[in-house]
PDB file of C-alpha atoms in Angstrom:
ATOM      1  CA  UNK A   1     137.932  94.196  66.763  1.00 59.00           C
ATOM      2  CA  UNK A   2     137.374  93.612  70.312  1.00 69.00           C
ATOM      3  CA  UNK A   3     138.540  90.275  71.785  1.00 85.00           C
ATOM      4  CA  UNK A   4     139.159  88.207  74.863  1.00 91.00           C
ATOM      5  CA  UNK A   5     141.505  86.302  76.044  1.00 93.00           C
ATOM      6  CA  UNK A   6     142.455  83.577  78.577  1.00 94.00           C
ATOM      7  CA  UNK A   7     145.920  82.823  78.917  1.00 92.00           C
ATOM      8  CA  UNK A   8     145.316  79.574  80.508  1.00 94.00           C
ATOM      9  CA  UNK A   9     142.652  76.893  79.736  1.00 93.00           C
ATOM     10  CA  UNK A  10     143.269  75.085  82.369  1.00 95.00           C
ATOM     11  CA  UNK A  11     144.629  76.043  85.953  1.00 97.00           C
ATOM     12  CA  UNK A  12     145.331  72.704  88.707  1.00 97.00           C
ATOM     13  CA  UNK A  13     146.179  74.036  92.126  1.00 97.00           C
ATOM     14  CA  UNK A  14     146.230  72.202  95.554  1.00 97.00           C
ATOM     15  CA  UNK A  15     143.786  73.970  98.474  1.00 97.00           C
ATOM     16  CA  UNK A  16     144.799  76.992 100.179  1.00 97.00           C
ATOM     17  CA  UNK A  17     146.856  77.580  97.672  1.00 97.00           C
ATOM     18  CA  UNK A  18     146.762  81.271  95.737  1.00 98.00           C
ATOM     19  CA  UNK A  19     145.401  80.979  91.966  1.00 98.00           C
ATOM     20  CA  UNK A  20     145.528  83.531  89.409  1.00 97.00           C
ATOM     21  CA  UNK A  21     143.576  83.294  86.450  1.00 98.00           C
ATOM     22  CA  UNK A  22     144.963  85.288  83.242  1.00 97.00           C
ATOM     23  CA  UNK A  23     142.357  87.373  81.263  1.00 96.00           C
ATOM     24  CA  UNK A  24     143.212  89.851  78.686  1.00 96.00           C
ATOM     25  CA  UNK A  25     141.457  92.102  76.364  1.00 93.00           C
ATOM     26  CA  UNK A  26     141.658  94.261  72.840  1.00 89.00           C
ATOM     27  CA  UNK A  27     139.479  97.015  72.681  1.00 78.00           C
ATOM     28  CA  UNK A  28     139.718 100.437  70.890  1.00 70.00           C
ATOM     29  CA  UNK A  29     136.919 102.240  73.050  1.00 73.00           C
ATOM     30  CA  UNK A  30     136.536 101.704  77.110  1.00 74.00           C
ATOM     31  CA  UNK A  31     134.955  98.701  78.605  1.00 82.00           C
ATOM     32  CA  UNK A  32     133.141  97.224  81.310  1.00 89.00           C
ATOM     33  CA  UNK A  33     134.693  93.756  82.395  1.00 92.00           C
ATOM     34  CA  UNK A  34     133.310  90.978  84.138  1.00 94.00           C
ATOM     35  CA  UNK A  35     134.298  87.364  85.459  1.00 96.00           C
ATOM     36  CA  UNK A  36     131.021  85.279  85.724  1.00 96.00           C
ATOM     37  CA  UNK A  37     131.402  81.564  87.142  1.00 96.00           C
ATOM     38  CA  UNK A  38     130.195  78.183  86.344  1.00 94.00           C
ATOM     39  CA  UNK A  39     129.886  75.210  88.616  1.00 93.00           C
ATOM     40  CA  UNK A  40     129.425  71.851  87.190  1.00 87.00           C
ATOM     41  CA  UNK A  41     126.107  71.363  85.710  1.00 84.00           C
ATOM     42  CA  UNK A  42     124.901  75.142  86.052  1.00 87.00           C
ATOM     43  CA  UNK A  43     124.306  78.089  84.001  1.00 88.00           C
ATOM     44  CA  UNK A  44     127.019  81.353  84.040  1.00 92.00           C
ATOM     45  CA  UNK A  45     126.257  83.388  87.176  1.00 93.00           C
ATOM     46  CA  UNK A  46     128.312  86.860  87.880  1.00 94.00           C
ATOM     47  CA  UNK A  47     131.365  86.929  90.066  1.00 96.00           C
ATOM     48  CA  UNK A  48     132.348  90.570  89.991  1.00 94.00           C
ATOM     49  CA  UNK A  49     132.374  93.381  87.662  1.00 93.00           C
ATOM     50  CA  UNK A  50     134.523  96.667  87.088  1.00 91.00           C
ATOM     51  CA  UNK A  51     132.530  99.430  85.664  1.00 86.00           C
ATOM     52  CA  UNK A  52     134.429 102.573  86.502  1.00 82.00           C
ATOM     53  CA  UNK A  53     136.033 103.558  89.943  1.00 84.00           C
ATOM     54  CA  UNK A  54     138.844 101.350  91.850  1.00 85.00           C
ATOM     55  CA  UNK A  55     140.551  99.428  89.440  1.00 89.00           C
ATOM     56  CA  UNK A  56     140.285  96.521  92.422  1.00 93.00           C
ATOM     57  CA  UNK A  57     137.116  94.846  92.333  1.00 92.00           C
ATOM     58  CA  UNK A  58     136.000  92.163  94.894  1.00 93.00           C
ATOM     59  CA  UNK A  59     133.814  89.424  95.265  1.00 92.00           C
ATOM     60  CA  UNK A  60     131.803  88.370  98.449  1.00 87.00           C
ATOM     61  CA  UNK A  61     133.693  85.066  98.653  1.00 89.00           C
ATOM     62  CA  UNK A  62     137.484  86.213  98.392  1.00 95.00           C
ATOM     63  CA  UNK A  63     138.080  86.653  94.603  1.00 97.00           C
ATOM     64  CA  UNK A  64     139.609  89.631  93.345  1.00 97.00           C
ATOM     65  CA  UNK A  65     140.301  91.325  90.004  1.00 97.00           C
ATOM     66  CA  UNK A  66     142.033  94.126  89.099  1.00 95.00           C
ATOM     67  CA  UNK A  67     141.533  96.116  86.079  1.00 93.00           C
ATOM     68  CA  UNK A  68     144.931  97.631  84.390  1.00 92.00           C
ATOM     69  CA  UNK A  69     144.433  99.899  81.777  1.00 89.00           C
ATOM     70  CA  UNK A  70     147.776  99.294  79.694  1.00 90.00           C
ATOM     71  CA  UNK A  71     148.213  95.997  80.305  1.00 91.00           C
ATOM     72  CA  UNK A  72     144.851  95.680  78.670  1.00 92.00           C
ATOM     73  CA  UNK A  73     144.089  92.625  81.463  1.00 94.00           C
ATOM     74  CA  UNK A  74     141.678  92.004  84.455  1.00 96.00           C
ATOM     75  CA  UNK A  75     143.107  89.039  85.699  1.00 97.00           C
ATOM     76  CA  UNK A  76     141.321  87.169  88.565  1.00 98.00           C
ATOM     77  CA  UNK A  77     143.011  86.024  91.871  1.00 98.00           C
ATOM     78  CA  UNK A  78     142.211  84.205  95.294  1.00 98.00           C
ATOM     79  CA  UNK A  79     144.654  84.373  98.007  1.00 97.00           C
ATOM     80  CA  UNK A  80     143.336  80.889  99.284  1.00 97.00           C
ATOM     81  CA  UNK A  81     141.233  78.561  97.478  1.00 97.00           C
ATOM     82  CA  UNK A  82     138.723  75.982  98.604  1.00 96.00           C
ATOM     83  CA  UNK A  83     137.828  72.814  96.785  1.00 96.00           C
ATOM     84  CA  UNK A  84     134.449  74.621  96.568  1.00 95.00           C
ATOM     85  CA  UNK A  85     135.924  76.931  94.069  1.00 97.00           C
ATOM     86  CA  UNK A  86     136.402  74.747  91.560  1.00 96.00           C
ATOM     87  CA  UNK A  87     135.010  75.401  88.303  1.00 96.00           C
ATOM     88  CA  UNK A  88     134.902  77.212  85.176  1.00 95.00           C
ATOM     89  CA  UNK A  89     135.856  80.922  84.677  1.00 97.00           C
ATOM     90  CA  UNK A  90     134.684  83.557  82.061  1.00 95.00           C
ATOM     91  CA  UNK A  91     136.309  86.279  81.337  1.00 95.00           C
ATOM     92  CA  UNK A  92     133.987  88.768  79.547  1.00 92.00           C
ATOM     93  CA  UNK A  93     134.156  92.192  77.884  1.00 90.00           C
ATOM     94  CA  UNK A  94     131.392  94.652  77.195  1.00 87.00           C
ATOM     95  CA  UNK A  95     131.565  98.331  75.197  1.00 81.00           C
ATOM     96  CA  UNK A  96     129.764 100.417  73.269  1.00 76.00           C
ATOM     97  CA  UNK A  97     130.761 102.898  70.474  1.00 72.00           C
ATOM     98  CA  UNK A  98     128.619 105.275  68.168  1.00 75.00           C
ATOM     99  CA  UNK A  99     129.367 105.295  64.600  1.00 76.00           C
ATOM    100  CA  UNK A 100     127.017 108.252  62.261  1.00 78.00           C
ATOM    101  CA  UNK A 101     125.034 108.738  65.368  1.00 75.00           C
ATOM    102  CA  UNK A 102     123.945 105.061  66.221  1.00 71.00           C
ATOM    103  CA  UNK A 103     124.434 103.349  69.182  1.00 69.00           C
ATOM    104  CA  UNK A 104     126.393 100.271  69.262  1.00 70.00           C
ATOM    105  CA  UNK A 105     127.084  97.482  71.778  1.00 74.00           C
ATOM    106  CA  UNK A 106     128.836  94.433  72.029  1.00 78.00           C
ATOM    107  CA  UNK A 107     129.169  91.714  74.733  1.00 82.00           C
ATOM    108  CA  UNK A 108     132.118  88.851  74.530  1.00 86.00           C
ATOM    109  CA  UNK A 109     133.354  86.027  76.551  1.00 89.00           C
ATOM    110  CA  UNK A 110     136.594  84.548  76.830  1.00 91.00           C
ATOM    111  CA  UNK A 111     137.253  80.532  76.192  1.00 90.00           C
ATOM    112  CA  UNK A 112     136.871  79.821  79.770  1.00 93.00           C
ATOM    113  CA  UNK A 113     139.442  78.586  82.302  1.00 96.00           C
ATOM    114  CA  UNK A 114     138.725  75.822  84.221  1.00 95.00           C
ATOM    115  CA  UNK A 115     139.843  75.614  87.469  1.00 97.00           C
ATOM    116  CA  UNK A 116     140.524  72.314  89.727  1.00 97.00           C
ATOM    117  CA  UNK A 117     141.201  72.697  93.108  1.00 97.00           C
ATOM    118  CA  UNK A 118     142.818  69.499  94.389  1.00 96.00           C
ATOM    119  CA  UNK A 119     142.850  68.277  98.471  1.00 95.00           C
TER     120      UNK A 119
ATOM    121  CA  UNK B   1     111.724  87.574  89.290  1.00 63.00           C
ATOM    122  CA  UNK B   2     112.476  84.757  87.284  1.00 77.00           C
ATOM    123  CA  UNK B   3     115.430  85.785  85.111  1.00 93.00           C
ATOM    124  CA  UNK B   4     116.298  84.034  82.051  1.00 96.00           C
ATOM    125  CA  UNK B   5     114.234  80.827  81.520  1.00 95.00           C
ATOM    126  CA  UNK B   6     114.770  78.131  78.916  1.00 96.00           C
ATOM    127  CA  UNK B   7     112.911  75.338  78.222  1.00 95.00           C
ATOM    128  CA  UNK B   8     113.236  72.448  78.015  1.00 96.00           C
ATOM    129  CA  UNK B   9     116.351  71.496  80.086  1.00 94.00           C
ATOM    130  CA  UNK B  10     117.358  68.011  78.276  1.00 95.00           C
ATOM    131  CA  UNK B  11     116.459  67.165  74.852  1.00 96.00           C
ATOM    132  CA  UNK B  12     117.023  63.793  72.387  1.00 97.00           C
ATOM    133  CA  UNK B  13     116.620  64.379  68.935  1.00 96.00           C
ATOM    134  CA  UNK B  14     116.745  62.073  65.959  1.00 97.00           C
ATOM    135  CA  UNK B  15     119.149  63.275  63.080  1.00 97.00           C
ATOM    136  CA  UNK B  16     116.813  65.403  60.729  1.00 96.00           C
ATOM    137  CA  UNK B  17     114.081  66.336  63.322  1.00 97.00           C
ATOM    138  CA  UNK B  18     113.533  69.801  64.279  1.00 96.00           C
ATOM    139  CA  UNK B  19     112.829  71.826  67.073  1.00 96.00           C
ATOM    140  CA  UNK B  20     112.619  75.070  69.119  1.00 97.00           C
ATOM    141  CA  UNK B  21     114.424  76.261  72.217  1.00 97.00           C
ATOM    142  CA  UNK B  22     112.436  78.414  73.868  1.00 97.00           C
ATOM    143  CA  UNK B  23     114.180  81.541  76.047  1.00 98.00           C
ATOM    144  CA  UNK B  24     112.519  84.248  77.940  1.00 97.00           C
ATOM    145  CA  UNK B  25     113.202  86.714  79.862  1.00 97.00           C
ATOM    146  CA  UNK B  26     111.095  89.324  82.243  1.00 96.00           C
ATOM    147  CA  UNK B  27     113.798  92.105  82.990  1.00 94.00           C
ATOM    148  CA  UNK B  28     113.066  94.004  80.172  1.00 94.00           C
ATOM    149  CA  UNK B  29     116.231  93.611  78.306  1.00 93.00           C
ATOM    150  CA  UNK B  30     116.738  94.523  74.929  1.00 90.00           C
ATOM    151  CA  UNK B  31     119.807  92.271  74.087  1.00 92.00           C
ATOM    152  CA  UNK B  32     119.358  88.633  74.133  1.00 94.00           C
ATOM    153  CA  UNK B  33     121.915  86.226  72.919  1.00 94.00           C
ATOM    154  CA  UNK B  34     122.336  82.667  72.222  1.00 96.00           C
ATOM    155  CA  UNK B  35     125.402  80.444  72.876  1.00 94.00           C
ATOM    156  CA  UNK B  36     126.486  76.841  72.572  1.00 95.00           C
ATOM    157  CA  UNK B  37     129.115  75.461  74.882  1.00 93.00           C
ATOM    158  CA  UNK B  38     131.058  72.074  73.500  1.00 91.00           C
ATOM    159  CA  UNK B  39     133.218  71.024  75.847  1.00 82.00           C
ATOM    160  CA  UNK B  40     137.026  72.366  76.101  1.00 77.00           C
ATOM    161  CA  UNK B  41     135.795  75.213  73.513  1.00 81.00           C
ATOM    162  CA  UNK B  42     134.258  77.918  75.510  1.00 84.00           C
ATOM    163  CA  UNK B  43     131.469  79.758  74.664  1.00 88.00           C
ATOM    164  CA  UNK B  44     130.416  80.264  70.816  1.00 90.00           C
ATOM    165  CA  UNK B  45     127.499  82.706  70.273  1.00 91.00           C
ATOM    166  CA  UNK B  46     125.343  81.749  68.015  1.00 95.00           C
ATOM    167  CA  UNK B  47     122.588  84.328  67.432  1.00 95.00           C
ATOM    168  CA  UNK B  48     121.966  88.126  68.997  1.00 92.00           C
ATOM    169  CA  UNK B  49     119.489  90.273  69.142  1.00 93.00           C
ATOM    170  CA  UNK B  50     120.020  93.945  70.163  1.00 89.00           C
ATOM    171  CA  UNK B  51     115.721  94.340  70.646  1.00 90.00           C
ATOM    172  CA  UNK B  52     112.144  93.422  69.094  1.00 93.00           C
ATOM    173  CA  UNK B  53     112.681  92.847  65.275  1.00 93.00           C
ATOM    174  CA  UNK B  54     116.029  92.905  65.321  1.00 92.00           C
ATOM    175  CA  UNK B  55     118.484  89.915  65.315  1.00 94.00           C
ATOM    176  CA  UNK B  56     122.109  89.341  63.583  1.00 91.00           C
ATOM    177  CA  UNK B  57     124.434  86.126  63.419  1.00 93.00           C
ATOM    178  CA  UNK B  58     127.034  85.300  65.949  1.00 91.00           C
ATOM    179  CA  UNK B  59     129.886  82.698  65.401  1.00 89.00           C
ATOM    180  CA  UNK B  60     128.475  80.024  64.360  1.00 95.00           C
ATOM    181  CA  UNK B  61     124.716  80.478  63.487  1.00 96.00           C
ATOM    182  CA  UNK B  62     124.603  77.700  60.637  1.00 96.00           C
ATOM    183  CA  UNK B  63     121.950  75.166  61.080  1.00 96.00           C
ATOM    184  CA  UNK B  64     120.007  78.041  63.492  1.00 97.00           C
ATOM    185  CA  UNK B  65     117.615  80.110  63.415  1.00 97.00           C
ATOM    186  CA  UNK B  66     116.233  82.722  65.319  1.00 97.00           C
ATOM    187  CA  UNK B  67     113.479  85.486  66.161  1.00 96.00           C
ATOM    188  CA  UNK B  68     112.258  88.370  68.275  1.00 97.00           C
ATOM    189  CA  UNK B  69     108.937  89.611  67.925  1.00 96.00           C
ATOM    190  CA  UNK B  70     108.542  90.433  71.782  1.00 97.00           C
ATOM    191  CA  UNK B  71     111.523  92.074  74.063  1.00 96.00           C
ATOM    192  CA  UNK B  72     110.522  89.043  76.573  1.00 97.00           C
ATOM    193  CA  UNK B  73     111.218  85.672  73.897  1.00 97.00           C
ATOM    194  CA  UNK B  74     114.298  84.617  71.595  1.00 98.00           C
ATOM    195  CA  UNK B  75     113.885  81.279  70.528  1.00 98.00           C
ATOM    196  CA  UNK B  76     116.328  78.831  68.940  1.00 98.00           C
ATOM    197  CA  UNK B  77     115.042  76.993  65.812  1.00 97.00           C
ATOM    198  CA  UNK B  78     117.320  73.659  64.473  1.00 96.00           C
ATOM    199  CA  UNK B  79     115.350  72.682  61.616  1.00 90.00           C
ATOM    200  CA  UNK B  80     117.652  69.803  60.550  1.00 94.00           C
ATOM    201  CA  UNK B  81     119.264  68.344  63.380  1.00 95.00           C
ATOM    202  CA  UNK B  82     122.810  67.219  62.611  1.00 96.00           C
ATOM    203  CA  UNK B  83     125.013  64.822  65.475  1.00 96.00           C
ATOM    204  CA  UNK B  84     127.192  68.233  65.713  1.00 96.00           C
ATOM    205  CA  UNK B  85     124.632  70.432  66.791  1.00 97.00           C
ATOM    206  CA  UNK B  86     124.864  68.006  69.771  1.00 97.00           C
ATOM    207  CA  UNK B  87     126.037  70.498  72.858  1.00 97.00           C
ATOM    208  CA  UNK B  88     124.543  72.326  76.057  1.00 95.00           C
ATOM    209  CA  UNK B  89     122.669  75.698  74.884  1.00 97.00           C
ATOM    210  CA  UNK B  90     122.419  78.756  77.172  1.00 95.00           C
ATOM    211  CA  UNK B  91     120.394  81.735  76.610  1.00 96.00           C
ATOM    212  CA  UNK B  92     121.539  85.321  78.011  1.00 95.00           C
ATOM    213  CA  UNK B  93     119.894  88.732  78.221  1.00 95.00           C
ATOM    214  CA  UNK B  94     121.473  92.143  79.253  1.00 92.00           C
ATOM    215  CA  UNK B  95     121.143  95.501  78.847  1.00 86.00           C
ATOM    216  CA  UNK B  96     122.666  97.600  76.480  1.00 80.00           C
ATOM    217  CA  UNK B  97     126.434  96.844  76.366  1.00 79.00           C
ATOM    218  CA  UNK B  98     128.600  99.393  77.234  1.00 75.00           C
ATOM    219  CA  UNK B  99     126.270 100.670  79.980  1.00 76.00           C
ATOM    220  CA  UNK B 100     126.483 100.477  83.685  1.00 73.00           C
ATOM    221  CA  UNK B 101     123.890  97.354  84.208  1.00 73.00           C
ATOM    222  CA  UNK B 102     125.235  95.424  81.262  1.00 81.00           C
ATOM    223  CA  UNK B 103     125.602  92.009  83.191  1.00 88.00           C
ATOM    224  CA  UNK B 104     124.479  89.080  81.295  1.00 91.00           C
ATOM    225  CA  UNK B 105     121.915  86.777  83.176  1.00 93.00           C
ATOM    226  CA  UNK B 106     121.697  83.461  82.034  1.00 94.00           C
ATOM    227  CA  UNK B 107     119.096  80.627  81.871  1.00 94.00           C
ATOM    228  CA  UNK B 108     120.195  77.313  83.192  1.00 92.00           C
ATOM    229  CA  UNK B 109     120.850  75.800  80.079  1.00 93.00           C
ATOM    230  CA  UNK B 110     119.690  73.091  77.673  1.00 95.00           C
ATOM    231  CA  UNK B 111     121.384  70.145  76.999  1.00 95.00           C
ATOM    232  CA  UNK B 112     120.705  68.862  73.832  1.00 97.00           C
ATOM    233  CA  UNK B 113     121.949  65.187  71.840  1.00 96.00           C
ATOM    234  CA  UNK B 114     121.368  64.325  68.416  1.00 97.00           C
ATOM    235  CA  UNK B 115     121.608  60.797  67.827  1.00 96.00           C
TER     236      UNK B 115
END
């Protein structure tokens, strides 16, 4: 069954400091994998995807994830982090299969890591 | 282009009143989901529907209800509202998973209390 997981349900970290946020995955078929982000009070919104390609994905404000195939992860890392960036992480998974010629699909999130940035 | 709206955005109910969170969506997708979020506990999906007709249970779809009869709307039905069904709702639509523009867009979400 697929699954997701987030190592850490919390992460503290002091400004311009690096932060990695731990995200792995069971799956028996291939995947698409996403990070969305939530800010206090506000719905999930996308922070970067990996469909296929580079297993390094970026985001336009300096997140980064990279995808490794048998470590079955896609953690999520900032070299530098702003107080800005505080907030919740998802970790999501999304694949499809076929089973007696139907199409299947199935979209799942992680717990969520939340992430304070302190000055 | 709108996205995912959902309606209304706060919500008091009485324990044993019912009501219906509305959710649609104008990007044509034909999965829609529902989740609750409590907080410390993630993201629990409640309900899913992979297209018009069609909807299955998620985690934790007692107390819910659900239907599609249009790609565009996926309401929410609580019929008896119980203090635990106190939480913030989202509503999500995507494409097929497993394809290349399966990103979930979500509506803002409704926060709901049961008192």
């Amino acid at each position: 069954a697929q699954s997701v997981t987030q190592l850490d349900s919390q992460v503290p970290v002091f400004e311009e400091a690096p932060v990695e946020l731990r995200c792995n995955y069971s799956s028996s078929v291939s995947v698409y994998l996403f990070w969305y982000v939530q800010y206090p009070n506000q719905g999930l919104q996308l922070l970067l995807k990996y469909l296929s390609g580079s297993t390094l994905v970026k985001s336009i404000n300096g997140f980064e994830a990279e995808f490794n195939k048998s470590q079955t992860s896609f953690h999520l890392r900032k070299p530098s982090v702003h107080i800005s960036d505080t907030a919740e992480y998802f970790c999501a998974v999304s694949e499809a299969w076929k089973a007696g010629g139907t199409s299947y699909g199935k979209l799942t999130f992680g717990q969520g890591t939340i992430l304070t940035v302190h000055p | 282009n709108a996205g995912v709206t959902q309606t209304p955005k706060f919500r008091i109910l009485k324990i044993g009143q019912s009501m219906t969170l509305q959710c649609t969506q104008d990007m044509n997708h034909n999965y829609m989901y529902w989740y609750r979020q409590d907080p410390g506990m993630g993201l629990k999906l409640i309900y899913y529907s992979v297209g018009a007709g069609i909807t299955d249970k998620g985690e934790v779809p007692n107390g819910y209800n659900v239907s599609r009869s249009t790609t565009e709307d996926f309401p929410l039905r609580l019929e008896l509202a119980a203090p635990s069904q106190t939480s913030v709702y989202f509503c999500a639509s995507s494409d097929t998973p497993g394809t290349p523009n399966t990103e979930a867009f979500f509506g803002q979400g409704t926060r709901l209390t049961v008192v």
